[in-house]
Amino acid sequence: MALGDYWKQLSWFYYQYLLVTALYMLEPWERTVFNSLLISVAGMAVYTGYVFMPQHIMAILHYFEVVQ
Amino acid sequence: MARTAANGSLKTHLNQNGLKLEDVNKTHKREKNGPGTGVASRQYKQESFEQAPMYVAVMTYLGYGIVTLFGYLRDFLRAVELERCHVAQEKEEQKDFVPLYQDFENFYTRNLYMRVRDNWNRPICSLPGPVFDLMERVSDDYNWTFRLTGRTIHNVINTGSYNYLGFAENSADFLKTVADVTCQYGVGVCSTRQEIGNLGIHEELDKLVANFLGVESSMTFGMGFATNSMNIPALVGKGCLILSDELNHTSLILGARLSGATIRVFKHNNMLSLEKMLREAVCSGQPRTHRPWRKILIMVEGIYSMEGSVVRLSEIIALKKKYKAYLYLDEAHSIGAVGPSGRGVTELFDVDPADVDVMMGTFTKSFGAAGGYIAGKKELVDYLRSHSHSAAYGTAMSPPVTQQIIRAMKCIMGNDGTTEGIRRVRQLAENIRYFRARLKEMGYIIYGSDDSPVVPVLLYMPGKVAAFAREMLERKVGVVVVGFPATPIAEARARFCLSASHTREMLNQVLHHLNEVGDNLCLKISQQKYSSQPDLYNEANFEPDS
């Protein structure tokens, strides 16, 4: 079943993420703290990009005189 | 299936390996005819210390950084009493004094080691032979305390014991002489060698060890660590210079420090560094007075147990003769395990044992017993018999242990009338070759020379160290993983010790599980392509006129 395969692959990636960042050694609540910090920082970055990217792109195009 | 294909290609590889064994014997025969060629052909053998790719180093430091940050957080929680502190703490009255537990070592133990310490000190409840039984234990509070569940895990393959020739066995017919000696002498000696503990069996062992190594005389001690740490102070003192290798064992370092001599460290197996230090020592002499050094002693080991690298004995002997220094060779891991008939690195490099001034070794590894020896010229050993701290104050070796060493040594030399000893030595050499070749083919980073029975597989990241040990135990393979204080912080590794009592099926099982675990954990990061053809330097030696 394709969904089961995807789930296996995803959990393998999560396992690699735990090993590389050494979260594998930490207790569950510490993992929760770290993951929420990471997701909130990443979420803030994505939101900022979403809000400000059109303005930045317009400024770049204006600089290169592609658009007035 | 992939496995049979791998085995198929392996068969040809093994034939080449079989050929390789004979090739080595051929080169050895030619070495005996020409003293120069033997030295040169050994020197071309490169030891690999492959560096990991950059992203691995970055991820290792990232992992350590995150765990250190969480360590600070937990220390803070313990300090404000939000969390119970399980380790020793200073009392209220002591808080104004110099802090006791704030250095890096204690921080590391509290916050990194404790989290994963279920991988060490595992309780074993059987003989540590090629397989053993483990007692299962679990922890309810993240490794601060353990409890045994009562279940035993049977037949875990043992890749961690220093059982190189398989003498850790308990079959009754092999141990008959040991039982007889126990009935005759008892178990405790209750005295030192200098007082009333010098039994006839100790003299027999001394003569046998000297015969085995090909030297004039030898002396044995009850403890291997104490052999180094208590005898080096008897040999050198103030006004002498010790040149010791970077990666020497703690017993050598302790003995050197206790002696009071000046210690200078040269880079691991680096002959240029050693020669530079020797030149500088001979030219400038002692630090302030510029008098010549009373003695210069070079301390090296036969096989370094954390890297699996072999000492460059012939080059060191050439240097020692040129600069008139003395050589102290610690063959703890190499005696019995290397060399065509198990005589150690002197046989591996085809060097006259009389060239090494002090040969030291232990009986713990290849002989399945305990204790150590020092061998060399008769004057040296006679001096040590009266001046060594270990001889004067250390209890003599226990008789059953002595007899075990005697029977193991006779077995290796072939004096008991069977070919069991030489079979074990050859089996170990074959196991080493096979295992190392298969690991390199799989793509692991392995350190050390191709002759050493110690195979360190590099893991690098702290998370992977714990995961590797746990996953291998689930698959019933017992491995020893080593981390920070024993190795550099970014080079954590798993250390495999091969044994002559491992059968080919056991090795194949271990390799199969290693393959699986390596794929699960992404450990196969070697960038060197391993070819299963014989190396070029072997073919170069087949010129008819050399």
Coordinates of N, CA, C and O in Angstrom, one line a residue, chain B residues 324-439:
Chain B
K324 N 71.5 6.0 19.3 CA 71.8 5.3 20.5 C 70.8 5.5 21.6 O 71.1 5.9 22.8
A325 N 69.5 5.3 21.3 CA 68.5 5.4 22.3 C 68.1 3.9 22.6 O 68.5 3.0 22.0
Y326 N 67.2 3.8 23.6 CA 66.6 2.5 24.0 C 65.2 2.4 23.6 O 64.5 3.4 23.5
L327 N 64.7 1.2 23.4 CA 63.3 1.0 22.9 C 62.6 0.2 23.9 O 63.0 -0.9 24.3
Y328 N 61.4 0.6 24.2 CA 60.5 -0.1 25.1 C 59.2 -0.4 24.3 O 58.5 0.5 23.9
L329 N 59.0 -1.7 24.0 CA 57.9 -2.1 23.1 C 56.8 -2.7 23.9 O 57.0 -3.8 24.6
D330 N 55.6 -2.2 23.9 CA 54.5 -2.7 24.7 C 53.6 -3.5 23.7 O 52.9 -3.0 22.9
E331 N 53.7 -4.9 23.8 CA 53.0 -5.7 22.9 C 51.7 -6.3 23.4 O 51.4 -7.4 23.2
A332 N 51.0 -5.4 24.2 CA 49.8 -6.0 24.8 C 48.8 -6.6 23.9 O 48.3 -7.7 24.1
H333 N 48.6 -5.9 22.8 CA 47.6 -6.5 21.8 C 48.2 -7.3 20.7 O 47.5 -8.0 20.0
S334 N 49.5 -7.2 20.5 CA 50.1 -7.8 19.3 C 50.7 -9.2 19.6 O 50.9 -10.0 18.7
I335 N 51.1 -9.5 20.9 CA 51.7 -10.8 21.1 C 50.6 -11.9 21.0 O 49.5 -11.7 21.4
G336 N 51.0 -12.9 20.2 CA 50.1 -13.9 19.9 C 49.1 -13.7 18.8 O 48.5 -14.6 18.3
A337 N 48.9 -12.4 18.5 CA 47.8 -12.1 17.5 C 48.4 -11.8 16.1 O 47.6 -11.9 15.1
V338 N 49.6 -11.3 16.0 CA 50.2 -11.0 14.7 C 51.4 -11.8 14.5 O 52.0 -12.3 15.4
G339 N 51.9 -11.9 13.3 CA 53.0 -12.7 13.0 C 52.6 -14.0 12.5 O 51.6 -14.6 13.0
P340 N 53.4 -14.6 11.6 CA 53.0 -15.9 11.0 C 52.8 -17.0 12.1 O 52.1 -18.0 11.9
S341 N 53.6 -17.0 13.2 CA 53.4 -18.0 14.2 C 53.1 -17.4 15.5 O 53.3 -18.0 16.6
G342 N 52.6 -16.1 15.5 CA 52.0 -15.5 16.7 C 53.1 -15.0 17.6 O 52.8 -14.8 18.8
R343 N 54.3 -14.7 17.1 CA 55.3 -14.1 18.1 C 55.3 -12.6 18.2 O 56.1 -12.1 18.8
G344 N 54.3 -11.9 17.5 CA 54.2 -10.5 17.7 C 54.8 -9.7 16.6 O 55.1 -10.2 15.6
V345 N 55.0 -8.4 16.9 CA 55.5 -7.5 15.8 C 56.9 -7.7 15.4 O 57.3 -7.4 14.3
T346 N 57.7 -8.3 16.3 CA 59.1 -8.6 15.9 C 59.1 -9.6 14.8 O 59.9 -9.6 13.8
E347 N 58.2 -10.6 14.8 CA 58.1 -11.6 13.7 C 57.5 -11.0 12.5 O 57.8 -11.3 11.4
L348 N 56.5 -10.1 12.7 CA 55.8 -9.5 11.6 C 56.7 -8.7 10.7 O 56.7 -8.7 9.5
F349 N 57.7 -8.0 11.4 CA 58.6 -7.1 10.6 C 59.9 -7.8 10.4 O 60.9 -7.2 9.9
D350 N 60.0 -9.1 10.9 CA 61.3 -9.9 10.7 C 62.5 -9.2 11.3 O 63.5 -9.0 10.7
V351 N 62.3 -8.8 12.6 CA 63.4 -8.0 13.3 C 63.9 -8.9 14.3 O 63.2 -9.7 14.9
D352 N 65.2 -8.8 14.6 CA 65.8 -9.7 15.6 C 65.3 -9.2 17.0 O 65.4 -8.0 17.3
P353 N 64.7 -10.1 17.8 CA 64.2 -9.6 19.1 C 65.3 -9.0 20.0 O 65.0 -8.2 20.9
A354 N 66.6 -9.3 19.8 CA 67.6 -8.7 20.6 C 67.7 -7.2 20.3 O 68.3 -6.5 21.1
D355 N 67.2 -6.7 19.2 CA 67.3 -5.3 18.9 C 66.4 -4.5 19.8 O 66.6 -3.3 20.0
V356 N 65.3 -5.1 20.3 CA 64.4 -4.3 21.1 C 64.9 -4.5 22.6 O 65.0 -5.6 23.1
D357 N 65.1 -3.4 23.2 CA 65.8 -3.5 24.5 C 64.8 -4.0 25.6 O 65.2 -4.9 26.4
V358 N 63.6 -3.5 25.7 CA 62.7 -4.0 26.7 C 61.4 -4.4 25.9 O 60.7 -3.6 25.4
M359 N 61.1 -5.7 26.0 CA 59.9 -6.2 25.4 C 58.9 -6.4 26.5 O 59.2 -7.2 27.4
M360 N 57.8 -5.8 26.4 CA 56.8 -5.9 27.5 C 55.5 -6.5 26.8 O 55.3 -6.2 25.6
G361 N 54.7 -7.2 27.5 CA 53.4 -7.7 27.0 C 52.5 -8.1 28.1 O 52.9 -8.1 29.2
T362 N 51.3 -8.4 27.7 CA 50.3 -8.9 28.7 C 49.8 -10.2 28.3 O 49.8 -10.6 27.1
F363 N 49.3 -10.9 29.2 CA 48.7 -12.2 29.0 C 47.2 -12.2 28.9 O 46.5 -13.2 28.8
T364 N 46.7 -10.9 29.1 CA 45.2 -10.8 29.2 C 44.5 -11.0 27.8 O 43.4 -11.5 27.8
K365 N 45.2 -10.6 26.7 CA 44.5 -10.6 25.4 C 44.6 -11.9 24.7 O 43.6 -12.6 24.6
S366 N 45.7 -12.3 24.3 CA 45.8 -13.6 23.4 C 45.8 -14.8 24.2 O 45.6 -15.9 23.7
F367 N 46.2 -14.8 25.5 CA 46.4 -16.0 26.2 C 45.2 -16.3 27.2 O 45.3 -17.3 27.9
G368 N 44.2 -15.5 27.3 CA 43.1 -15.8 28.1 C 43.3 -15.9 29.5 O 42.6 -16.6 30.2
A369 N 44.3 -15.1 30.0 CA 44.6 -15.2 31.5 C 44.8 -13.7 32.0 O 44.1 -12.9 31.5
A370 N 45.6 -13.5 32.9 CA 45.8 -12.1 33.4 C 47.3 -12.0 33.7 O 48.0 -13.0 34.0
G371 N 47.8 -10.8 33.7 CA 49.2 -10.6 34.0 C 50.0 -10.0 32.9 O 49.5 -9.8 31.8
G372 N 51.3 -9.8 33.2 CA 52.2 -9.2 32.2 C 53.6 -9.7 32.3 O 53.9 -10.4 33.3
Y373 N 54.4 -9.4 31.3 CA 55.8 -9.9 31.4 C 56.7 -8.7 30.9 O 56.2 -7.9 30.1
I374 N 57.9 -8.8 31.3 CA 59.0 -8.0 30.7 C 60.1 -8.9 30.3 O 60.5 -9.7 31.1
A375 N 60.6 -8.8 29.1 CA 61.6 -9.7 28.6 C 62.7 -8.9 28.0 O 62.5 -7.8 27.5
G376 N 63.9 -9.5 27.9 CA 65.0 -8.8 27.3 C 66.3 -9.5 27.7 O 66.3 -10.7 28.0
K377 N 67.4 -8.7 27.8 CA 68.7 -9.3 28.2 C 68.6 -9.8 29.7 O 67.9 -9.2 30.5
K378 N 69.5 -10.7 30.0 CA 69.5 -11.2 31.3 C 69.8 -10.2 32.4 O 69.3 -10.2 33.5
E379 N 70.7 -9.2 32.1 CA 71.1 -8.2 33.1 C 69.9 -7.4 33.4 O 69.6 -7.0 34.5
L380 N 69.1 -7.0 32.3 CA 67.9 -6.2 32.5 C 66.9 -6.9 33.4 O 66.4 -6.3 34.4
V381 N 66.6 -8.2 33.2 CA 65.6 -8.9 33.9 C 66.1 -9.1 35.4 O 65.3 -9.0 36.3
D382 N 67.4 -9.4 35.5 CA 67.9 -9.6 36.9 C 67.8 -8.3 37.7 O 67.5 -8.3 38.9
Y383 N 68.1 -7.2 37.0 CA 67.9 -5.9 37.7 C 66.5 -5.7 38.1 O 66.2 -5.2 39.2
L384 N 65.5 -6.0 37.2 CA 64.1 -5.8 37.5 C 63.7 -6.7 38.6 O 62.8 -6.3 39.4
R385 N 64.2 -7.9 38.7 CA 63.8 -8.8 39.8 C 64.0 -8.2 41.2 O 63.3 -8.4 42.1
S386 N 65.1 -7.4 41.3 CA 65.4 -6.8 42.6 C 64.9 -5.4 42.7 O 64.5 -5.0 43.9
H387 N 64.8 -4.6 41.7 CA 64.4 -3.2 41.8 C 63.0 -2.9 41.4 O 62.6 -1.7 41.6
S388 N 62.3 -3.8 40.9 CA 60.9 -3.4 40.4 C 60.0 -3.3 41.6 O 60.0 -4.2 42.5
H389 N 59.1 -2.3 41.6 CA 58.1 -2.2 42.6 C 57.1 -3.3 42.6 O 56.6 -3.8 43.6
S390 N 56.8 -3.7 41.4 CA 55.8 -4.8 41.2 C 56.4 -6.1 41.7 O 55.6 -6.9 42.3
A391 N 57.6 -6.4 41.6 CA 58.2 -7.6 42.1 C 58.3 -7.6 43.6 O 58.1 -8.6 44.3
A392 N 58.6 -6.4 44.1 CA 58.8 -6.3 45.6 C 57.5 -6.3 46.3 O 57.4 -6.8 47.4
Y393 N 56.4 -5.6 45.8 CA 55.2 -5.4 46.5 C 54.0 -6.1 46.0 O 53.0 -6.2 46.6
G394 N 54.0 -6.4 44.7 CA 52.8 -7.0 44.1 C 52.8 -8.5 44.3 O 53.7 -9.2 44.3
T395 N 51.6 -9.0 44.6 CA 51.4 -10.4 44.9 C 51.7 -11.2 43.6 O 51.5 -10.7 42.5
A396 N 52.3 -12.3 43.8 CA 52.7 -13.2 42.6 C 51.4 -13.7 41.9 O 50.4 -13.7 42.5
M397 N 51.7 -14.1 40.7 CA 50.5 -14.6 39.9 C 49.9 -15.9 40.5 O 50.7 -16.7 41.0
S398 N 48.6 -16.0 40.4 CA 48.0 -17.1 40.9 C 48.3 -18.4 40.1 O 48.4 -18.3 38.9
P399 N 48.5 -19.6 40.8 CA 48.9 -20.8 40.0 C 48.0 -21.2 38.9 O 48.5 -21.5 37.8
P400 N 46.7 -21.2 39.0 CA 45.9 -21.6 37.9 C 46.0 -20.7 36.7 O 46.1 -21.1 35.5
V401 N 46.2 -19.4 37.0 CA 46.4 -18.4 35.9 C 47.7 -18.7 35.2 O 47.8 -18.7 34.0
T402 N 48.7 -19.0 36.0 CA 50.1 -19.3 35.5 C 50.0 -20.5 34.6 O 50.6 -20.5 33.5
Q403 N 49.3 -21.5 35.0 CA 49.2 -22.8 34.2 C 48.4 -22.5 33.0 O 48.8 -23.1 31.9
Q404 N 47.4 -21.7 33.0 CA 46.7 -21.4 31.8 C 47.6 -20.7 30.8 O 47.5 -21.0 29.6
I405 N 48.5 -19.8 31.2 CA 49.4 -19.2 30.3 C 50.4 -20.2 29.7 O 50.7 -20.2 28.5
I406 N 50.8 -21.1 30.6 CA 51.8 -22.1 30.2 C 51.1 -23.0 29.1 O 51.7 -23.2 28.1
R407 N 49.9 -23.4 29.4 CA 49.3 -24.3 28.4 C 49.0 -23.6 27.1 O 49.1 -24.1 26.0
A408 N 48.6 -22.3 27.2 CA 48.3 -21.6 26.0 C 49.5 -21.3 25.2 O 49.5 -21.5 23.9
M409 N 50.6 -21.0 25.9 CA 51.9 -20.7 25.1 C 52.4 -22.0 24.5 O 52.9 -22.0 23.4
K410 N 52.3 -23.1 25.2 CA 52.8 -24.4 24.6 C 51.9 -24.7 23.4 O 52.4 -25.3 22.4
C411 N 50.6 -24.4 23.5 CA 49.8 -24.7 22.4 C 50.2 -23.9 21.2 O 50.3 -24.4 20.1
I412 N 50.5 -22.6 21.4 CA 50.8 -21.8 20.3 C 52.2 -22.2 19.7 O 52.4 -22.3 18.5
M413 N 53.1 -22.6 20.6 CA 54.4 -23.0 20.0 C 54.4 -24.4 19.4 O 55.3 -24.7 18.7
G414 N 53.3 -25.1 19.7 CA 53.3 -26.5 19.2 C 53.9 -27.5 20.1 O 54.1 -28.7 19.7
N415 N 54.3 -27.1 21.3 CA 55.0 -28.1 22.2 C 54.1 -29.1 22.8 O 54.6 -30.1 23.4
D416 N 52.8 -28.9 22.7 CA 51.9 -30.0 23.3 C 51.6 -31.1 22.3 O 50.8 -31.9 22.5
G417 N 52.3 -31.0 21.1 CA 52.2 -32.1 20.2 C 51.0 -32.0 19.2 O 50.8 -32.8 18.3
T418 N 50.2 -30.9 19.3 CA 49.1 -30.8 18.3 C 49.4 -29.5 17.5 O 50.3 -28.7 17.8
T419 N 48.6 -29.4 16.4 CA 48.7 -28.2 15.6 C 47.7 -27.2 15.9 O 47.4 -26.3 15.1
E420 N 47.0 -27.4 17.1 CA 45.9 -26.5 17.4 C 46.4 -25.0 17.4 O 45.7 -24.1 17.0
G421 N 47.5 -24.8 18.0 CA 48.0 -23.4 18.2 C 48.2 -22.7 16.8 O 47.7 -21.6 16.6
I422 N 48.9 -23.4 16.0 CA 49.2 -22.7 14.7 C 47.9 -22.6 13.9 O 47.7 -21.6 13.1
R423 N 47.0 -23.5 14.1 CA 45.7 -23.4 13.4 C 45.0 -22.2 13.8 O 44.4 -21.5 13.0
R424 N 45.0 -21.9 15.2 CA 44.3 -20.7 15.7 C 45.0 -19.5 15.1 O 44.3 -18.5 14.8
V425 N 46.3 -19.4 15.1 CA 47.0 -18.2 14.6 C 46.6 -18.0 13.1 O 46.3 -16.8 12.7
R426 N 46.6 -19.0 12.3 CA 46.2 -18.9 10.9 C 44.7 -18.5 10.8 O 44.4 -17.7 10.0
Q427 N 43.9 -19.1 11.6 CA 42.5 -18.8 11.6 C 42.2 -17.3 11.9 O 41.4 -16.6 11.2
L428 N 43.0 -16.8 12.9 CA 42.8 -15.4 13.2 C 43.2 -14.5 12.1 O 42.5 -13.6 11.7
A429 N 44.4 -14.8 11.4 CA 44.8 -14.0 10.3 C 43.8 -14.0 9.2 O 43.5 -13.0 8.6
E430 N 43.2 -15.2 8.9 CA 42.2 -15.3 7.9 C 41.0 -14.5 8.2 O 40.4 -13.8 7.4
N431 N 40.6 -14.6 9.5 CA 39.4 -13.9 9.9 C 39.6 -12.4 9.7 O 38.7 -11.6 9.3
I432 N 40.8 -11.9 10.1 CA 41.1 -10.5 10.1 C 41.0 -10.0 8.6 O 40.4 -9.0 8.3
R433 N 41.7 -10.8 7.7 CA 41.7 -10.4 6.3 C 40.3 -10.3 5.8 O 39.9 -9.3 5.1
Y434 N 39.5 -11.4 6.0 CA 38.2 -11.4 5.5 C 37.3 -10.3 6.0 O 36.6 -9.6 5.2
F435 N 37.3 -10.1 7.3 CA 36.4 -9.1 7.9 C 36.7 -7.7 7.4 O 35.9 -7.0 7.0
R436 N 38.0 -7.4 7.4 CA 38.4 -6.1 7.0 C 38.1 -5.8 5.5 O 37.6 -4.7 5.2
A437 N 38.3 -6.8 4.7 CA 38.0 -6.7 3.3 C 36.5 -6.5 3.1 O 36.1 -5.6 2.3
R438 N 35.7 -7.3 3.8 CA 34.3 -7.1 3.6 C 33.8 -5.8 4.1 O 32.9 -5.1 3.4
L439 N 34.3 -5.3 5.2 CA 33.9 -4.0 5.7 C 34.2 -2.9 4.7 O 33.4 -2.0 4.5

